[in-house]
JSON list of C-alpha atoms and ligand atoms in Angstrom, two decimals:
[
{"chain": "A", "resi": 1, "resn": "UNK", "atom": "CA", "xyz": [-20.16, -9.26, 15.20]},
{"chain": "A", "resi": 2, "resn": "UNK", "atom": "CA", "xyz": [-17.53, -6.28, 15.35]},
{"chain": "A", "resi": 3, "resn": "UNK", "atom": "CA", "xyz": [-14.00, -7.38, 16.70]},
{"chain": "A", "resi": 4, "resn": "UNK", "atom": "CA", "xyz": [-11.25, -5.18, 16.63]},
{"chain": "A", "resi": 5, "resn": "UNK", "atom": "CA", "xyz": [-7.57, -6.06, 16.78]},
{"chain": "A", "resi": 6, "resn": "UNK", "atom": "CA", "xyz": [-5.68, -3.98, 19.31]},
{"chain": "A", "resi": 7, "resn": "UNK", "atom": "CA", "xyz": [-2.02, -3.92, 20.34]},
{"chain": "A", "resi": 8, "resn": "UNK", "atom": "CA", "xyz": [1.46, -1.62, 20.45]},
{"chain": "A", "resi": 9, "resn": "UNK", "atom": "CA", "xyz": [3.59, -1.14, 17.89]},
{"chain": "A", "resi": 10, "resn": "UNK", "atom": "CA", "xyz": [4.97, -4.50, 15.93]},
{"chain": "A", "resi": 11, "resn": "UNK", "atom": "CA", "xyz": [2.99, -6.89, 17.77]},
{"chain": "A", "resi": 12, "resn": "UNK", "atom": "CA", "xyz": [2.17, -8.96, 14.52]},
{"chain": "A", "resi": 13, "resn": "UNK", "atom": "CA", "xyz": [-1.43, -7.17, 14.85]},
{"chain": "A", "resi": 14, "resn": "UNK", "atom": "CA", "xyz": [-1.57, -6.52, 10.88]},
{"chain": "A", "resi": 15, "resn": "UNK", "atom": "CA", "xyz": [-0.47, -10.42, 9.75]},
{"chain": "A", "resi": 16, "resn": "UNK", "atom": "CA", "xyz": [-2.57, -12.19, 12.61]},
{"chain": "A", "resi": 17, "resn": "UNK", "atom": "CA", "xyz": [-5.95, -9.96, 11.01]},
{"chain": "A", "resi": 18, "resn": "UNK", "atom": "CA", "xyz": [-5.48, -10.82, 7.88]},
{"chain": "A", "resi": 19, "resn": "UNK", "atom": "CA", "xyz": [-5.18, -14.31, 8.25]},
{"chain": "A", "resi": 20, "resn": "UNK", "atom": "CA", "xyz": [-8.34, -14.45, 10.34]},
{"chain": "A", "resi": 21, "resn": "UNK", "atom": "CA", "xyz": [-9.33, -12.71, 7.41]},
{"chain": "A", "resi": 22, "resn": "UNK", "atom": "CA", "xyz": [-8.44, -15.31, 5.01]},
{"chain": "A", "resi": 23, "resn": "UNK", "atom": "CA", "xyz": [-9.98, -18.10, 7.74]},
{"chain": "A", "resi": 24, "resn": "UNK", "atom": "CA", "xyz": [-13.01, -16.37, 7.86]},
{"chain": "A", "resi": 25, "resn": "UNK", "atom": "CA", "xyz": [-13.86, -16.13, 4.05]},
{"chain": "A", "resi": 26, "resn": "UNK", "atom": "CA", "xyz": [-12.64, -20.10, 3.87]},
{"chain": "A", "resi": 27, "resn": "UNK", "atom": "CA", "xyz": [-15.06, -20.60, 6.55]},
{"chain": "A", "resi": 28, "resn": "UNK", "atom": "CA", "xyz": [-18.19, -18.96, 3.95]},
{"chain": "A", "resi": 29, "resn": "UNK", "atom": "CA", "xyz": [-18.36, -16.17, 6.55]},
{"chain": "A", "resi": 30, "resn": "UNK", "atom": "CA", "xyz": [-19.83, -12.91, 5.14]},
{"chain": "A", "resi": 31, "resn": "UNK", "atom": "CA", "xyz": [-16.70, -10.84, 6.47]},
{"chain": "A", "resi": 32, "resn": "UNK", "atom": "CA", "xyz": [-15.26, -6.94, 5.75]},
{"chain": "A", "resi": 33, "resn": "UNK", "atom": "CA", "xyz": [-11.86, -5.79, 7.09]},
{"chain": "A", "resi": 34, "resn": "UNK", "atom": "CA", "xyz": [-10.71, -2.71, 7.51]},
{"chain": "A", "resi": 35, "resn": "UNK", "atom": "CA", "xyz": [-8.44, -0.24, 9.65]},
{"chain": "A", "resi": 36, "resn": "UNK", "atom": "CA", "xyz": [-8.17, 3.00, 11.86]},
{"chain": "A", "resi": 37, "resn": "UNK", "atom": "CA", "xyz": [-6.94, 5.62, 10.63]},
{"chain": "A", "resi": 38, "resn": "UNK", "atom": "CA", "xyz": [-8.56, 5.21, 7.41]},
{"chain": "A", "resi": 39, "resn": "UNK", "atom": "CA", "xyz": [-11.16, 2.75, 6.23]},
{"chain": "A", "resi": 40, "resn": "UNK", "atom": "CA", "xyz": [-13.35, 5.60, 4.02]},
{"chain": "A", "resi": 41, "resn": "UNK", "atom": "CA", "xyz": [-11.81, 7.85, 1.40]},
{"chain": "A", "resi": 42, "resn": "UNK", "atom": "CA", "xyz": [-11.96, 11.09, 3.87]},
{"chain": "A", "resi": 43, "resn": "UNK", "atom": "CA", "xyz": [-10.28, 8.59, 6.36]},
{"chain": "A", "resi": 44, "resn": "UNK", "atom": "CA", "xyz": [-7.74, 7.77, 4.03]},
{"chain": "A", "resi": 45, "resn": "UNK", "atom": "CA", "xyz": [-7.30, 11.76, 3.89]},
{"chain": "A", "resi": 46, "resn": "UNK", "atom": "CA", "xyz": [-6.89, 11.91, 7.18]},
{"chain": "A", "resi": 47, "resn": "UNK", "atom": "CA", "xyz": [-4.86, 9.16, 7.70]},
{"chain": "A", "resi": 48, "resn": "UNK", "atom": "CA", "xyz": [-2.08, 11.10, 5.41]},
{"chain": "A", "resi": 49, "resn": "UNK", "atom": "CA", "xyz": [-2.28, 14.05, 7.68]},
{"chain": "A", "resi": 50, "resn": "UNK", "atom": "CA", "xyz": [-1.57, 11.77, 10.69]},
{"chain": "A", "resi": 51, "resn": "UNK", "atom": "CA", "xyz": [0.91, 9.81, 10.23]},
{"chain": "A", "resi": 52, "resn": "UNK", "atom": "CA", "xyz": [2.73, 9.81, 6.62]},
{"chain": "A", "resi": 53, "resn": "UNK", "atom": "CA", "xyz": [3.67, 13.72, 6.61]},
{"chain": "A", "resi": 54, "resn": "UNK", "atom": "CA", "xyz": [6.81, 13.21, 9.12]},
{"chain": "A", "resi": 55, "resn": "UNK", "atom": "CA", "xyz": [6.92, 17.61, 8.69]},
{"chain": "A", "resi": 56, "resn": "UNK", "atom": "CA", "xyz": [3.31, 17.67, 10.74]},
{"chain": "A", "resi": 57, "resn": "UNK", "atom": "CA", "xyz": [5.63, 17.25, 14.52]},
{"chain": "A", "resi": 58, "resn": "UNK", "atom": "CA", "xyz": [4.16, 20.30, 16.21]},
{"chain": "A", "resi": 59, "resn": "UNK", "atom": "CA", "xyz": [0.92, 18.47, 16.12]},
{"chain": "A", "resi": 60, "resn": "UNK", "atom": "CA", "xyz": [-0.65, 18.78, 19.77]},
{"chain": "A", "resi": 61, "resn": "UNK", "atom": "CA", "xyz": [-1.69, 15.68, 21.22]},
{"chain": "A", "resi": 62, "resn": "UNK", "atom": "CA", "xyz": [-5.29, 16.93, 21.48]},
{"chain": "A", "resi": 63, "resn": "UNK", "atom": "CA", "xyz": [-5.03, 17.79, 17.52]},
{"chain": "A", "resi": 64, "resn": "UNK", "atom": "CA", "xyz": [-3.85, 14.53, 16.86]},
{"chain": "A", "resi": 65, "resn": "UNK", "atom": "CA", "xyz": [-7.04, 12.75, 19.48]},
{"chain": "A", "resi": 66, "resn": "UNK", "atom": "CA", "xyz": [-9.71, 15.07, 17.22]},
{"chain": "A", "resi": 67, "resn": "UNK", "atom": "CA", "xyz": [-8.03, 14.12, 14.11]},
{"chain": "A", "resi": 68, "resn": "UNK", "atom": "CA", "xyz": [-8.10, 10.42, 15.27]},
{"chain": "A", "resi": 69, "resn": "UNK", "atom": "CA", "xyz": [-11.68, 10.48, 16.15]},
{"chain": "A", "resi": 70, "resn": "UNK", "atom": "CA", "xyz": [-12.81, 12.48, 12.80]},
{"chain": "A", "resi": 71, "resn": "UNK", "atom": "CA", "xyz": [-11.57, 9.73, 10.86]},
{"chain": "A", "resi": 72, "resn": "UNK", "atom": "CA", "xyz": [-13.38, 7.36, 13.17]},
{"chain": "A", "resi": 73, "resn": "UNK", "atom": "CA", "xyz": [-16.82, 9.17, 12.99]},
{"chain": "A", "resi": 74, "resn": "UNK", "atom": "CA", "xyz": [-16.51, 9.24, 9.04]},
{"chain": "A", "resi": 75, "resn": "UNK", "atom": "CA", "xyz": [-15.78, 5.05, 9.06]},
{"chain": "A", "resi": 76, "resn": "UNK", "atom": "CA", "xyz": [-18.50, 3.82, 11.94]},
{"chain": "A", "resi": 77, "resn": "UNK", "atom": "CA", "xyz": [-21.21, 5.88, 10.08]},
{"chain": "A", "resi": 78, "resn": "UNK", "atom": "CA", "xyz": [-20.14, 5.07, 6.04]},
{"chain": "A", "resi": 79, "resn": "UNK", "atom": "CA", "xyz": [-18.54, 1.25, 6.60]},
{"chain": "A", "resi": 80, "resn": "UNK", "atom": "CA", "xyz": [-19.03, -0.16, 10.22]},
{"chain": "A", "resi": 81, "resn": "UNK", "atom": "CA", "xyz": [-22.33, 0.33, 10.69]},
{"chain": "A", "resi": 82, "resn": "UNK", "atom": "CA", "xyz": [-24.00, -0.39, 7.13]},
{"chain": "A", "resi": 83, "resn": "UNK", "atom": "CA", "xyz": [-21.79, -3.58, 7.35]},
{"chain": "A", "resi": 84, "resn": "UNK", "atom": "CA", "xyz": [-23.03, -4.56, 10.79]},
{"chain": "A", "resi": 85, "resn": "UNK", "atom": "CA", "xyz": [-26.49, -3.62, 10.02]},
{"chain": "A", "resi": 86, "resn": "UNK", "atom": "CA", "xyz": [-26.29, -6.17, 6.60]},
{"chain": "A", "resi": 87, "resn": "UNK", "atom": "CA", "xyz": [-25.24, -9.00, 8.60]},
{"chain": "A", "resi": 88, "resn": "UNK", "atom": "CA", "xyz": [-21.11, -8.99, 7.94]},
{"chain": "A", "resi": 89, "resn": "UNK", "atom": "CA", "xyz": [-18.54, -9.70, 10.51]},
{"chain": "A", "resi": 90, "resn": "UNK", "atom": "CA", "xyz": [-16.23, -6.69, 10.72]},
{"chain": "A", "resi": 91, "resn": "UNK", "atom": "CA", "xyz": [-12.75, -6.85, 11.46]},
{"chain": "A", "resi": 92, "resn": "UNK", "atom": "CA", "xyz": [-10.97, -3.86, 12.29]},
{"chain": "A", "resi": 93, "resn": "UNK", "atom": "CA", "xyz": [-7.34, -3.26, 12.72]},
{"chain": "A", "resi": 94, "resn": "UNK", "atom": "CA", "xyz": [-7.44, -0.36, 15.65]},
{"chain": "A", "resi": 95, "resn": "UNK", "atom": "CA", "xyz": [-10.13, 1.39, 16.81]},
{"chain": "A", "resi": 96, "resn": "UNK", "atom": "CA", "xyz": [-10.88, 3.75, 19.97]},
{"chain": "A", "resi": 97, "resn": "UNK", "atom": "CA", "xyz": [-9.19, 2.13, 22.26]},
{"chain": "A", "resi": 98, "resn": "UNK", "atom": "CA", "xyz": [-5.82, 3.55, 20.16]},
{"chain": "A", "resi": 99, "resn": "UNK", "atom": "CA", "xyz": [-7.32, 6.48, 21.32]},
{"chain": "A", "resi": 100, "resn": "UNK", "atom": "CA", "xyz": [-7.39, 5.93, 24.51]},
{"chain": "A", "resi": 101, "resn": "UNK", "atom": "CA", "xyz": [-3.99, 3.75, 24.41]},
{"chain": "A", "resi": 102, "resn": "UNK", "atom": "CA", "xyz": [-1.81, 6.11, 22.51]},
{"chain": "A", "resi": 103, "resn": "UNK", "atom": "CA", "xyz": [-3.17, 10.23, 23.08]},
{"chain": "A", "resi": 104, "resn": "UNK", "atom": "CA", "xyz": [-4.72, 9.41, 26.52]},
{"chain": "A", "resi": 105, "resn": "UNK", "atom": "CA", "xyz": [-1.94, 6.99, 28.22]},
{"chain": "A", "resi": 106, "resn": "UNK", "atom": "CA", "xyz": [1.11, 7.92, 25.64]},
{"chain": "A", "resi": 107, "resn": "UNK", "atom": "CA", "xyz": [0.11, 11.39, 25.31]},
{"chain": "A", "resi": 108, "resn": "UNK", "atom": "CA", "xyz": [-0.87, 12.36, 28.82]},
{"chain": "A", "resi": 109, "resn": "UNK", "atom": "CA", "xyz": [-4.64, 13.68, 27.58]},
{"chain": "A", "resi": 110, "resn": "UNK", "atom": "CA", "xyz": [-7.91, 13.44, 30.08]},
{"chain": "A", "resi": 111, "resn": "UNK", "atom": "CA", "xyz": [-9.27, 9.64, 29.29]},
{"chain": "A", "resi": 112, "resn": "UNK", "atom": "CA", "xyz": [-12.90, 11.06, 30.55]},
{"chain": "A", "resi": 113, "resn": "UNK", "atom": "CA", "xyz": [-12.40, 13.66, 28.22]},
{"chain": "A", "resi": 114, "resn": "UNK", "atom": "CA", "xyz": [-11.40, 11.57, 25.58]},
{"chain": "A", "resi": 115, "resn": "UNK", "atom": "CA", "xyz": [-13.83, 8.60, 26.40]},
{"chain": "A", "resi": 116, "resn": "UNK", "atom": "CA", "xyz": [-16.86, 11.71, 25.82]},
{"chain": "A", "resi": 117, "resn": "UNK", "atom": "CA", "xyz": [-15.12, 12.37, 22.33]},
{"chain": "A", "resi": 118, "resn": "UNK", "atom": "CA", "xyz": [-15.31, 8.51, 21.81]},
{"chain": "A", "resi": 119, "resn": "UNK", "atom": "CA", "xyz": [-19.12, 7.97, 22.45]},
{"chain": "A", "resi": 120, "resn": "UNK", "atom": "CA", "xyz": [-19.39, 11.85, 20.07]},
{"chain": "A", "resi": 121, "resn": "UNK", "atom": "CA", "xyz": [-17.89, 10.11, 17.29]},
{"chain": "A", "resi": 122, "resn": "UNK", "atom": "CA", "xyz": [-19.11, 6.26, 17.29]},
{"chain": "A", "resi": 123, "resn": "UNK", "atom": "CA", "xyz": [-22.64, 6.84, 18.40]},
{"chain": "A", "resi": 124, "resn": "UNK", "atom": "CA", "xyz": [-21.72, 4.68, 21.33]},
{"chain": "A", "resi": 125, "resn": "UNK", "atom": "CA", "xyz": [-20.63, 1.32, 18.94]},
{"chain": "A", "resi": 126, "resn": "UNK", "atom": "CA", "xyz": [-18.41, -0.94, 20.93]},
{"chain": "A", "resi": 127, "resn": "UNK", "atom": "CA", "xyz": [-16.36, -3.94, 19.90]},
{"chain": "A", "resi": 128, "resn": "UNK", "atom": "CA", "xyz": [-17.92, -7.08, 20.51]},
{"chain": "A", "resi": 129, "resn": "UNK", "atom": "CA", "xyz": [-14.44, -8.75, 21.21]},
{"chain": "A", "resi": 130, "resn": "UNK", "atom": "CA", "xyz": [-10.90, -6.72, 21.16]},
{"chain": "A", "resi": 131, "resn": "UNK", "atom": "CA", "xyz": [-7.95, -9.17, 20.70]},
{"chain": "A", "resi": 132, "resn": "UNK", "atom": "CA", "xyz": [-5.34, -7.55, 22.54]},
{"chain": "A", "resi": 133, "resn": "UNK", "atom": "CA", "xyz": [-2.06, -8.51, 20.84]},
{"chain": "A", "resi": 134, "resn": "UNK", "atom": "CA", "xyz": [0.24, -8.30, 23.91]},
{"chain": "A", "resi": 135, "resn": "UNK", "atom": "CA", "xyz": [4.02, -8.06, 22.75]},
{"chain": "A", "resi": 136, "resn": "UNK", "atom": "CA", "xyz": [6.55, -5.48, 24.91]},
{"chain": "A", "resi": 137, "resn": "UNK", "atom": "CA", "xyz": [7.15, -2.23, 23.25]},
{"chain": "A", "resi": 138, "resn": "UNK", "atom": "CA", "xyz": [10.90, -3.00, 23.10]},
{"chain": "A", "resi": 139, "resn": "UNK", "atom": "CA", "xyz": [10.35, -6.49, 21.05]},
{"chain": "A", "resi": 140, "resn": "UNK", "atom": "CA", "xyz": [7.74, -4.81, 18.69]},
{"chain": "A", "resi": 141, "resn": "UNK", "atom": "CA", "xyz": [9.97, -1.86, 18.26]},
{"chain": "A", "resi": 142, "resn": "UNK", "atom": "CA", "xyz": [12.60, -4.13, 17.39]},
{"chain": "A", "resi": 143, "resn": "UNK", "atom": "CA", "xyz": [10.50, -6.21, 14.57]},
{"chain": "A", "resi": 144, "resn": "UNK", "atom": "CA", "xyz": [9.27, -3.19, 13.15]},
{"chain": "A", "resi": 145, "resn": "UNK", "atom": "CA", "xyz": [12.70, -1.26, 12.35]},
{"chain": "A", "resi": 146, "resn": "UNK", "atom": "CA", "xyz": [13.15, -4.50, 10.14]},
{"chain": "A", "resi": 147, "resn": "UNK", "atom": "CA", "xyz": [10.06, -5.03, 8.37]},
{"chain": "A", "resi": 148, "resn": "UNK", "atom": "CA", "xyz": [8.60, -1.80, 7.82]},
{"chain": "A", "resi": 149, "resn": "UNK", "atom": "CA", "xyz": [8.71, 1.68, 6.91]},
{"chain": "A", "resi": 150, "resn": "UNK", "atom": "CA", "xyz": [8.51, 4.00, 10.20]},
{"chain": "A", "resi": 151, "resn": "UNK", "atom": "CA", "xyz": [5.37, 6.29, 10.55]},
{"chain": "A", "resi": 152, "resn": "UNK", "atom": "CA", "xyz": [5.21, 9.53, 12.35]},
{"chain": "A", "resi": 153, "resn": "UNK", "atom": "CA", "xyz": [4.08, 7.86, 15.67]},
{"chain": "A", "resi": 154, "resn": "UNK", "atom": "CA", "xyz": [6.44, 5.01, 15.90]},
{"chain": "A", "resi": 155, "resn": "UNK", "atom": "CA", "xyz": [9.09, 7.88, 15.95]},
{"chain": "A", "resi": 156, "resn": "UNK", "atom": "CA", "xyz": [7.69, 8.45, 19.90]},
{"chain": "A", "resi": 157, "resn": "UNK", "atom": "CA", "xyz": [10.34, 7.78, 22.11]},
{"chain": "A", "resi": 158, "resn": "UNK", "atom": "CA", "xyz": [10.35, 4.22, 24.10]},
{"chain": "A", "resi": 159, "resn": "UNK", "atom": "CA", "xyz": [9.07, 5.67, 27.22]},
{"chain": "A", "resi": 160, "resn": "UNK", "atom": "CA", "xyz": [6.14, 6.64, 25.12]},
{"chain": "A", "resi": 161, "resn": "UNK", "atom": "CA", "xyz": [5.33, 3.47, 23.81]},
{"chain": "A", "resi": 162, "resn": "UNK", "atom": "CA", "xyz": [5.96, 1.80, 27.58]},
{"chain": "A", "resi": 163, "resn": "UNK", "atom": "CA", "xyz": [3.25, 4.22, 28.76]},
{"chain": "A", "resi": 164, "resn": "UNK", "atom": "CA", "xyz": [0.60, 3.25, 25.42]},
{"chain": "A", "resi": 165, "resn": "UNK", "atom": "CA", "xyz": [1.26, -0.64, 26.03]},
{"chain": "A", "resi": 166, "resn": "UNK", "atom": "CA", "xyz": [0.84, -0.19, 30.35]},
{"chain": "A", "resi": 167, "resn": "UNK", "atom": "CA", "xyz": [-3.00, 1.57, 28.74]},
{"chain": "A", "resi": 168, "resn": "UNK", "atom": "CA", "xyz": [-3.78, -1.34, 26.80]},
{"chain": "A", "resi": 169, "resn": "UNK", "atom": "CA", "xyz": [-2.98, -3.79, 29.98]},
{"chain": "A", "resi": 170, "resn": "UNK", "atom": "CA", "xyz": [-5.39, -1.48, 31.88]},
{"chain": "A", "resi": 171, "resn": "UNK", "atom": "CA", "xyz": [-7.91, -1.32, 29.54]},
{"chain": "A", "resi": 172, "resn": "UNK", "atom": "CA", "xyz": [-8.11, -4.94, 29.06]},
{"chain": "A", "resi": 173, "resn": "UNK", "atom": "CA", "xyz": [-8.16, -5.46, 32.88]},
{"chain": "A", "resi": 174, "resn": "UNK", "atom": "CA", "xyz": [-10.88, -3.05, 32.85]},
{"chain": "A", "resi": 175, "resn": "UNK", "atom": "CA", "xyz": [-13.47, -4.77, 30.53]},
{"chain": "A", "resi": 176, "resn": "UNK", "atom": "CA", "xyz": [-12.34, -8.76, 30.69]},
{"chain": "A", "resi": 177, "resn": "UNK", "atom": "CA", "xyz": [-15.59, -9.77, 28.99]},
{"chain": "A", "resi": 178, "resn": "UNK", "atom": "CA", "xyz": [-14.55, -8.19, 25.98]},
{"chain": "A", "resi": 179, "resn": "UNK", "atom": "CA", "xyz": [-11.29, -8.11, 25.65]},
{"chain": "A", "resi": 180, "resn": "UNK", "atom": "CA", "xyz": [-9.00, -11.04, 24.80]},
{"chain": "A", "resi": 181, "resn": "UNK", "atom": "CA", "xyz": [-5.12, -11.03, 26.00]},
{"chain": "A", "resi": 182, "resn": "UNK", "atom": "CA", "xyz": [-3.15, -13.44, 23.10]},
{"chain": "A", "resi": 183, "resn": "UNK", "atom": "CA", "xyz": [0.34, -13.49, 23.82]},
{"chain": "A", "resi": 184, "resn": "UNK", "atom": "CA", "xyz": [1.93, -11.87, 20.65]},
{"chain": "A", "resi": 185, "resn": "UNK", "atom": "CA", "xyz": [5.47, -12.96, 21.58]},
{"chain": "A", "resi": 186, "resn": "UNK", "atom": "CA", "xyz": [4.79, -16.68, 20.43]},
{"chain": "A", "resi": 187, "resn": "UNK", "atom": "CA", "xyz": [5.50, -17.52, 16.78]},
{"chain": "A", "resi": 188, "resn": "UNK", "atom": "CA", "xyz": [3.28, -16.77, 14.03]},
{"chain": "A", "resi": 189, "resn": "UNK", "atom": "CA", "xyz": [1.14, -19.42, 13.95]},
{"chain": "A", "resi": 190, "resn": "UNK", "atom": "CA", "xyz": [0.46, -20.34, 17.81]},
{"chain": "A", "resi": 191, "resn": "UNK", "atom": "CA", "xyz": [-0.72, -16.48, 17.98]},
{"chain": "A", "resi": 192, "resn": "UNK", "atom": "CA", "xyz": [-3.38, -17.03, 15.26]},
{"chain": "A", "resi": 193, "resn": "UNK", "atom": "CA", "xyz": [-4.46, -20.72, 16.79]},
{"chain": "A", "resi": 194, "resn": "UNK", "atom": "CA", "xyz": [-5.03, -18.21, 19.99]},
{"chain": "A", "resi": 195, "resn": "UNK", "atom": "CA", "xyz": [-7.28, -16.17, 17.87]},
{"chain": "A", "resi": 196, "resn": "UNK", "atom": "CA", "xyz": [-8.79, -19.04, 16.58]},
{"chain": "A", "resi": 197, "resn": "UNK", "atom": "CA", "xyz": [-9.36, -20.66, 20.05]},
{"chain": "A", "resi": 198, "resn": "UNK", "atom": "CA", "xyz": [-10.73, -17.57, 21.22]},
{"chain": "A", "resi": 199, "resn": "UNK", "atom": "CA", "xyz": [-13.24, -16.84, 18.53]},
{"chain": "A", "resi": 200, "resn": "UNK", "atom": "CA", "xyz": [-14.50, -20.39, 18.51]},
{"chain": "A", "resi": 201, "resn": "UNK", "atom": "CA", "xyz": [-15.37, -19.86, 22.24]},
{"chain": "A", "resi": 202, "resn": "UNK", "atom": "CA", "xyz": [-17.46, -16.95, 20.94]},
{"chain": "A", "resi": 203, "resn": "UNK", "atom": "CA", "xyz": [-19.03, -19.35, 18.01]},
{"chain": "A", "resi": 204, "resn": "UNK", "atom": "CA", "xyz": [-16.95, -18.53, 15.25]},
{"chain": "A", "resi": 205, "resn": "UNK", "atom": "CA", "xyz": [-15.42, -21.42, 14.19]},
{"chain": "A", "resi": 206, "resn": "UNK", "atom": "CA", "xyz": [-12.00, -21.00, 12.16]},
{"chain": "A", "resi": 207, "resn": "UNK", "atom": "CA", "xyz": [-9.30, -23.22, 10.39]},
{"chain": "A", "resi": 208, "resn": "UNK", "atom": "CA", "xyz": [-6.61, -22.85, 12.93]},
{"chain": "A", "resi": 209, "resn": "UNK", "atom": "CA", "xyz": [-4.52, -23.21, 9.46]},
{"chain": "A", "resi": 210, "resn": "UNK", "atom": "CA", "xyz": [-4.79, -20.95, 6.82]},
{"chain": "B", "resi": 1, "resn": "LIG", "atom": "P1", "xyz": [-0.27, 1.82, 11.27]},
{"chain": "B", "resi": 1, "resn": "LIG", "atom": "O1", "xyz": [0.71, 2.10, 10.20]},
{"chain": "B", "resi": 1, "resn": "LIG", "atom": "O2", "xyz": [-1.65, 1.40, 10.88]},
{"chain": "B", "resi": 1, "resn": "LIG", "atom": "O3", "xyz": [0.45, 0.83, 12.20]},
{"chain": "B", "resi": 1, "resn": "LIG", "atom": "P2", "xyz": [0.04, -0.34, 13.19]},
{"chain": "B", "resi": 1, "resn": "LIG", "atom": "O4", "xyz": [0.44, -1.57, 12.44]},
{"chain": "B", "resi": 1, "resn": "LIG", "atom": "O5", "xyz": [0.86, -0.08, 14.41]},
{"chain": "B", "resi": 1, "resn": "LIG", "atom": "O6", "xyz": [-1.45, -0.25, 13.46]},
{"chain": "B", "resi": 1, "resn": "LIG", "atom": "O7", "xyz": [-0.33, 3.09, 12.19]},
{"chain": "B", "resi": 1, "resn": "LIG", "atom": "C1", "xyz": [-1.33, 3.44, 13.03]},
{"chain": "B", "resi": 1, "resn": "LIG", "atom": "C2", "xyz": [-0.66, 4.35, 14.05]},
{"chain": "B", "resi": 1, "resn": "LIG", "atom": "O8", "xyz": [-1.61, 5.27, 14.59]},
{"chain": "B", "resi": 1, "resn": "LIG", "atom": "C3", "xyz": [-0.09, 3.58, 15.21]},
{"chain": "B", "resi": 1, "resn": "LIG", "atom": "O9", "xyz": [1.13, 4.21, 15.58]},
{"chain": "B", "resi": 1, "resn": "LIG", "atom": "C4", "xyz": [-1.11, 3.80, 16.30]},
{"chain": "B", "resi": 1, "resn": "LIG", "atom": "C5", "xyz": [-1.66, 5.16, 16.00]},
{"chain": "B", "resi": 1, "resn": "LIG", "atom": "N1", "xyz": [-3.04, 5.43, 16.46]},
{"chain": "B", "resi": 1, "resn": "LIG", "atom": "C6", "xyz": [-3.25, 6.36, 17.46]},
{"chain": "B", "resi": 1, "resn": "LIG", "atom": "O10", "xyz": [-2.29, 6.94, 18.00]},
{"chain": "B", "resi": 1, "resn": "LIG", "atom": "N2", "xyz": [-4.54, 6.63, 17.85]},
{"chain": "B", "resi": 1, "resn": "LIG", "atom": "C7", "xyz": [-5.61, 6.04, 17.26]},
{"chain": "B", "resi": 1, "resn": "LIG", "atom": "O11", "xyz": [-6.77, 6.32, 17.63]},
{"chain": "B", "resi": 1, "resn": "LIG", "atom": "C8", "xyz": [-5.37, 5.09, 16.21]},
{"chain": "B", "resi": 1, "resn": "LIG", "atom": "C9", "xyz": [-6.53, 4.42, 15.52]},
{"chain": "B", "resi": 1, "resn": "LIG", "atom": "C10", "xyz": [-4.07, 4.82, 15.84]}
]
């Protein structure tokens, strides 16, 4: 099973996936985690180019959507796959619907256009479930300034990050079956009994405490 954990900026997205992490391993699952950009040592590379070198701001948006999906092509091919193929869960913090969230709603590119780059890059692998952590740009924002260190993207003014957060309400209203709305404003540990809720009606069952 391949679920990816999807949501706008400081929606808790990072804590909730490794504690269903944690829940998973408790549970004996055979489980890897890992995380877009990055997630292979060329990833990794790419990763730096993306977001931690605050100089690279004459990046085009369709640079940045190539650069995104490079990385991506590199980790479904050396980690998601093999994983998948050997039997592991995989849990991945972000995948292509970023993409499509961020460069196609944020940034203003074609989504057909990107969608095409998608199904180039992943061999056509989709998520089996996306947990959409759904948290308003303005609250996330907000929690991030005080936790974390700000990367090149979270610079993006709020409009910005209103227009990535309206892409991941459409693309979740788009494909119901597989995506999964948890309401990221609740505290810490009724968004992870969500998760857990939600994966047990797919038959994983989780700890809701770990
Ligand atoms: P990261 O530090 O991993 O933060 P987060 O906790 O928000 O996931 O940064 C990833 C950043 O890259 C985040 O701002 C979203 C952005 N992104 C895209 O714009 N497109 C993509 O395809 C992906 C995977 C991420």
């Amino acid at each position: 099973m391949f679920i990816t954990f999807e949501g706008p900026e400081g929606c808790g997205k990072t804590t909730q996936y490794r504690r269903t992490l944690a829940a998973m391993r408790a549970a004996g699952l055979n489980v890897i985690a890992t995380r877009e950009p990055g997630g292979t040592a060329i990833g990794e590379q790419v990763r730096d180019i993306l977001l931690n070198r605050l100089e690279n701001v004459a990046m085009t948006p369709q640079a940045e959507a190539l650069l995104f999906s490079a990385a991506r092509a590199q980790h479904v091919a050396e980690t998601i796959r093999p994983a998948l193929a050997a039997g592991y869960v995989v849990l991945c913090d972000r995948f292509y619907d970023s993409t499509l969230a961020y460069q196609g709603y944020g940034h203003g590119l074609d989504l057909a256009a990107l969608r095409q780059i998608t199904v180039f890059a992943t061999e056509g692998l989709t998520p089996d479930v996306t947990l959409f952590l759904d948290c308003p740009p303005v609250e996330g924002l907000r929690r991030k300034q005080i936790q974390e260190e700000i990367n090149r993207l979270d610079s993006m003014t709020l409009a910005f990050h209103e227009r990535v957060y309206a892409g991941f309400q459409a693309l979740a209203a788009a494909e119901p079956e597989r995506w999964v709305r948890i309401d990221a404003s609740l505290a810490a540990d009724e968004v992870f009994a969500a998760i857990v809720a939600a994966l047990g009606e797919r038959g994983l069952k989780l700890a809701a405490y770990s």
